[in-house]
């Protein structure tokens, strides 16, 4: 069984076809990437499978359950587009808010900060973070609650070559777990 199965998804914005009859399956335990140029519909596709956007046509399922099943979506850690945190709060406090919204993961904050190499900056305001640090904090937020599946939209955006290598290594390590 696939962790995610997408069947004939289409999305139109008026006359613009953002997605046209897209189908694919993501095997369990895999690291799966959606590649394409800017504006090709990658983020739109991820928004649909996270039930943030509605498809014009087609359907999808998570672990054999309908994509609209809230219990299934609660097992998914998500980073869609730009990290969005309170600029005047610390990384740690922002993650506490994220855990409260998710209603899980409050006990994971120190662990996920360590995982993304931000533990030493946990008390710094988000506004003082570099773009790469903001991205890593967003990944930490996605890791709260030990999700079974991660959906990350451009997880290496803003990272330098060393940071990109760290995140790719982290994704492989997480998939092995």
Short mmCIF file of C-alpha atoms in Angstrom, two decimals:
data_model
loop_
_atom_site.label_atom_id
_atom_site.label_comp_id
_atom_site.label_asym_id
_atom_site.label_seq_id
_atom_site.Cartn_x
_atom_site.Cartn_y
_atom_site.Cartn_z
CA UNK A 1 0.00 0.00 0.00
CA UNK A 2 1.14 3.51 -0.75
CA UNK A 3 1.43 6.17 1.91
CA UNK A 4 -0.01 8.65 -0.62
CA UNK A 5 -1.96 7.83 -3.76
CA UNK A 6 -2.89 10.67 -6.15
CA UNK A 7 -5.32 9.89 -8.97
CA UNK A 8 -6.09 12.22 -11.87
CA UNK A 9 -5.76 15.48 -9.93
CA UNK A 10 -6.50 18.64 -11.88
CA UNK A 11 -6.66 22.20 -10.62
CA UNK A 12 -7.86 25.17 -12.61
CA UNK A 13 -7.66 28.83 -11.70
CA UNK A 14 -10.11 30.20 -14.24
CA UNK A 15 -8.59 29.53 -17.66
CA UNK A 16 -5.20 28.58 -16.15
CA UNK A 17 -4.56 24.85 -15.65
CA UNK A 18 -2.20 24.59 -12.69
CA UNK A 19 -2.45 20.78 -12.67
CA UNK A 20 -3.72 18.54 -15.45
CA UNK A 21 -4.65 14.94 -14.65
CA UNK A 22 -1.69 14.21 -12.31
CA UNK A 23 -1.35 10.70 -10.84
CA UNK A 24 1.36 9.09 -8.73
CA UNK A 25 1.90 6.83 -5.72
CA UNK A 26 4.39 7.33 -2.90
CA UNK A 27 5.64 4.05 -1.41
CA UNK A 28 5.90 3.79 2.37
CA UNK A 29 9.37 4.54 3.74
CA UNK A 30 10.46 6.48 0.68
CA UNK A 31 11.78 9.97 0.22
CA UNK A 32 9.75 11.28 -2.71
CA UNK A 33 10.29 14.56 -4.52
CA UNK A 34 8.10 16.51 -6.89
CA UNK A 35 10.32 18.35 -9.35
CA UNK A 36 9.50 21.11 -11.80
CA UNK A 37 10.15 24.74 -12.66
CA UNK A 38 8.65 27.66 -10.77
CA UNK A 39 4.93 27.92 -11.45
CA UNK A 40 4.53 24.29 -12.49
CA UNK A 41 2.03 23.45 -9.72
CA UNK A 42 4.22 21.73 -7.11
CA UNK A 43 2.97 23.82 -4.19
CA UNK A 44 -0.58 23.63 -5.52
CA UNK A 45 -0.33 19.82 -5.52
CA UNK A 46 0.96 19.78 -1.95
CA UNK A 47 -1.81 22.17 -0.89
CA UNK A 48 -4.38 19.79 -2.37
CA UNK A 49 -3.00 16.66 -0.70
CA UNK A 50 -2.91 18.55 2.62
CA UNK A 51 -6.57 19.52 2.06
CA UNK A 52 -5.76 23.24 2.10
CA UNK A 53 -6.84 23.62 -1.54
CA UNK A 54 -9.60 21.78 -3.36
CA UNK A 55 -8.89 20.00 -6.62
CA UNK A 56 -11.00 20.75 -9.67
CA UNK A 57 -11.01 17.02 -10.42
CA UNK A 58 -9.49 13.79 -9.13
CA UNK A 59 -8.86 12.40 -5.68
CA UNK A 60 -6.14 11.28 -3.30
CA UNK A 61 -5.74 9.04 -0.28
CA UNK A 62 -3.36 8.73 2.66
CA UNK A 63 -2.62 5.14 3.69
CA UNK A 64 -5.72 3.97 1.84
CA UNK A 65 -8.01 6.47 3.61
CA UNK A 66 -9.72 9.41 1.90
CA UNK A 67 -7.53 12.52 1.77
CA UNK A 68 -10.12 14.47 3.73
CA UNK A 69 -9.77 12.12 6.75
CA UNK A 70 -8.65 14.45 9.56
CA UNK A 71 -7.21 11.59 11.64
CA UNK A 72 -4.86 10.72 8.78
CA UNK A 73 -3.79 14.34 8.26
CA UNK A 74 -2.99 14.72 11.98
CA UNK A 75 -0.26 12.09 11.48
CA UNK A 76 1.47 14.27 8.89
CA UNK A 77 4.09 16.94 9.63
CA UNK A 78 3.80 19.75 7.10
CA UNK A 79 5.84 22.67 5.83
CA UNK A 80 4.06 24.47 2.99
CA UNK A 81 5.73 27.47 1.35
CA UNK A 82 7.23 30.17 3.58
CA UNK A 83 7.83 29.62 7.31
CA UNK A 84 5.31 31.68 9.26
CA UNK A 85 6.13 32.49 12.87
CA UNK A 86 5.80 35.40 15.30
CA UNK A 87 8.84 37.62 14.70
CA UNK A 88 8.95 38.96 18.28
CA UNK A 89 8.96 35.50 19.93
CA UNK A 90 11.84 33.07 20.35
CA UNK A 91 12.15 29.92 18.30
CA UNK A 92 11.24 27.86 21.35
CA UNK A 93 8.11 29.92 22.09
CA UNK A 94 7.04 29.74 18.45
CA UNK A 95 7.33 25.96 18.57
CA UNK A 96 5.30 25.91 21.79
CA UNK A 97 2.51 27.74 19.96
CA UNK A 98 2.77 25.30 17.03
CA UNK A 99 2.54 22.36 19.47
CA UNK A 100 -0.52 23.90 21.14
CA UNK A 101 -2.22 24.35 17.76
CA UNK A 102 -1.41 20.75 16.80
CA UNK A 103 -2.45 19.60 20.28
CA UNK A 104 0.68 17.46 20.41
CA UNK A 105 4.45 17.71 20.44
CA UNK A 106 5.03 20.08 23.38
CA UNK A 107 7.41 17.53 24.92
CA UNK A 108 9.36 17.32 21.64
CA UNK A 109 10.49 20.95 21.41
CA UNK A 110 14.03 20.49 22.72
CA UNK A 111 14.50 17.32 20.67
CA UNK A 112 13.35 18.88 17.37
CA UNK A 113 15.45 21.99 17.98
CA UNK A 114 18.46 19.71 18.44
CA UNK A 115 17.51 17.72 15.33
CA UNK A 116 17.56 20.84 13.13
CA UNK A 117 20.64 22.28 14.86
CA UNK A 118 18.89 25.28 16.47
CA UNK A 119 19.04 24.36 20.14
CA UNK A 120 21.75 26.95 20.81
CA UNK A 121 19.47 29.68 19.34
CA UNK A 122 16.22 28.55 20.97
CA UNK A 123 15.91 31.77 23.02
CA UNK A 124 16.68 34.13 20.12
CA UNK A 125 13.82 36.05 18.55
CA UNK A 126 12.63 34.71 15.20
CA UNK A 127 13.36 38.12 13.67
CA UNK A 128 17.08 37.58 14.32
CA UNK A 129 17.18 34.26 12.44
CA UNK A 130 18.75 33.99 9.00
CA UNK A 131 16.58 32.69 6.17
CA UNK A 132 18.11 29.24 6.57
CA UNK A 133 17.48 29.23 10.32
CA UNK A 134 13.85 30.20 9.71
CA UNK A 135 13.55 27.27 7.31
CA UNK A 136 15.08 24.88 9.85
CA UNK A 137 12.67 26.14 12.54
CA UNK A 138 9.78 25.41 10.18
CA UNK A 139 11.11 21.87 9.70
CA UNK A 140 11.32 21.55 13.50
CA UNK A 141 7.67 22.58 13.64
CA UNK A 142 6.79 19.87 11.13
CA UNK A 143 8.62 17.30 13.30
CA UNK A 144 6.59 18.10 16.44
CA UNK A 145 4.54 15.13 17.60
CA UNK A 146 6.71 12.58 15.76
CA UNK A 147 4.59 12.43 12.61
CA UNK A 148 4.57 9.26 10.53
CA UNK A 149 4.77 11.27 7.29
CA UNK A 150 6.44 14.57 6.42
CA UNK A 151 5.30 16.82 3.58
CA UNK A 152 7.92 19.49 3.02
CA UNK A 153 7.61 22.15 0.32
CA UNK A 154 11.13 23.28 -0.66
CA UNK A 155 12.72 22.31 2.68
CA UNK A 156 16.17 23.53 1.63
CA UNK A 157 14.99 26.96 0.46
CA UNK A 158 17.37 29.63 1.76
CA UNK A 159 19.98 27.20 3.02
CA UNK A 160 23.66 27.36 2.14
CA UNK A 161 25.33 24.25 0.63
CA UNK A 162 26.23 22.87 4.08
CA UNK A 163 22.67 23.42 5.30
CA UNK A 164 21.25 21.75 2.20
CA UNK A 165 23.46 18.71 2.81
CA UNK A 166 22.37 18.63 6.49
CA UNK A 167 18.66 18.72 5.62
CA UNK A 168 19.03 16.06 2.91
CA UNK A 169 20.89 13.87 5.40
CA UNK A 170 18.19 14.53 8.01
CA UNK A 171 15.44 13.52 5.56
CA UNK A 172 17.20 10.24 4.81
CA UNK A 173 17.74 9.57 8.52
CA UNK A 174 14.09 10.28 9.30
CA UNK A 175 12.90 8.02 6.51
CA UNK A 176 14.97 5.15 7.93
CA UNK A 177 13.18 5.62 11.27
#
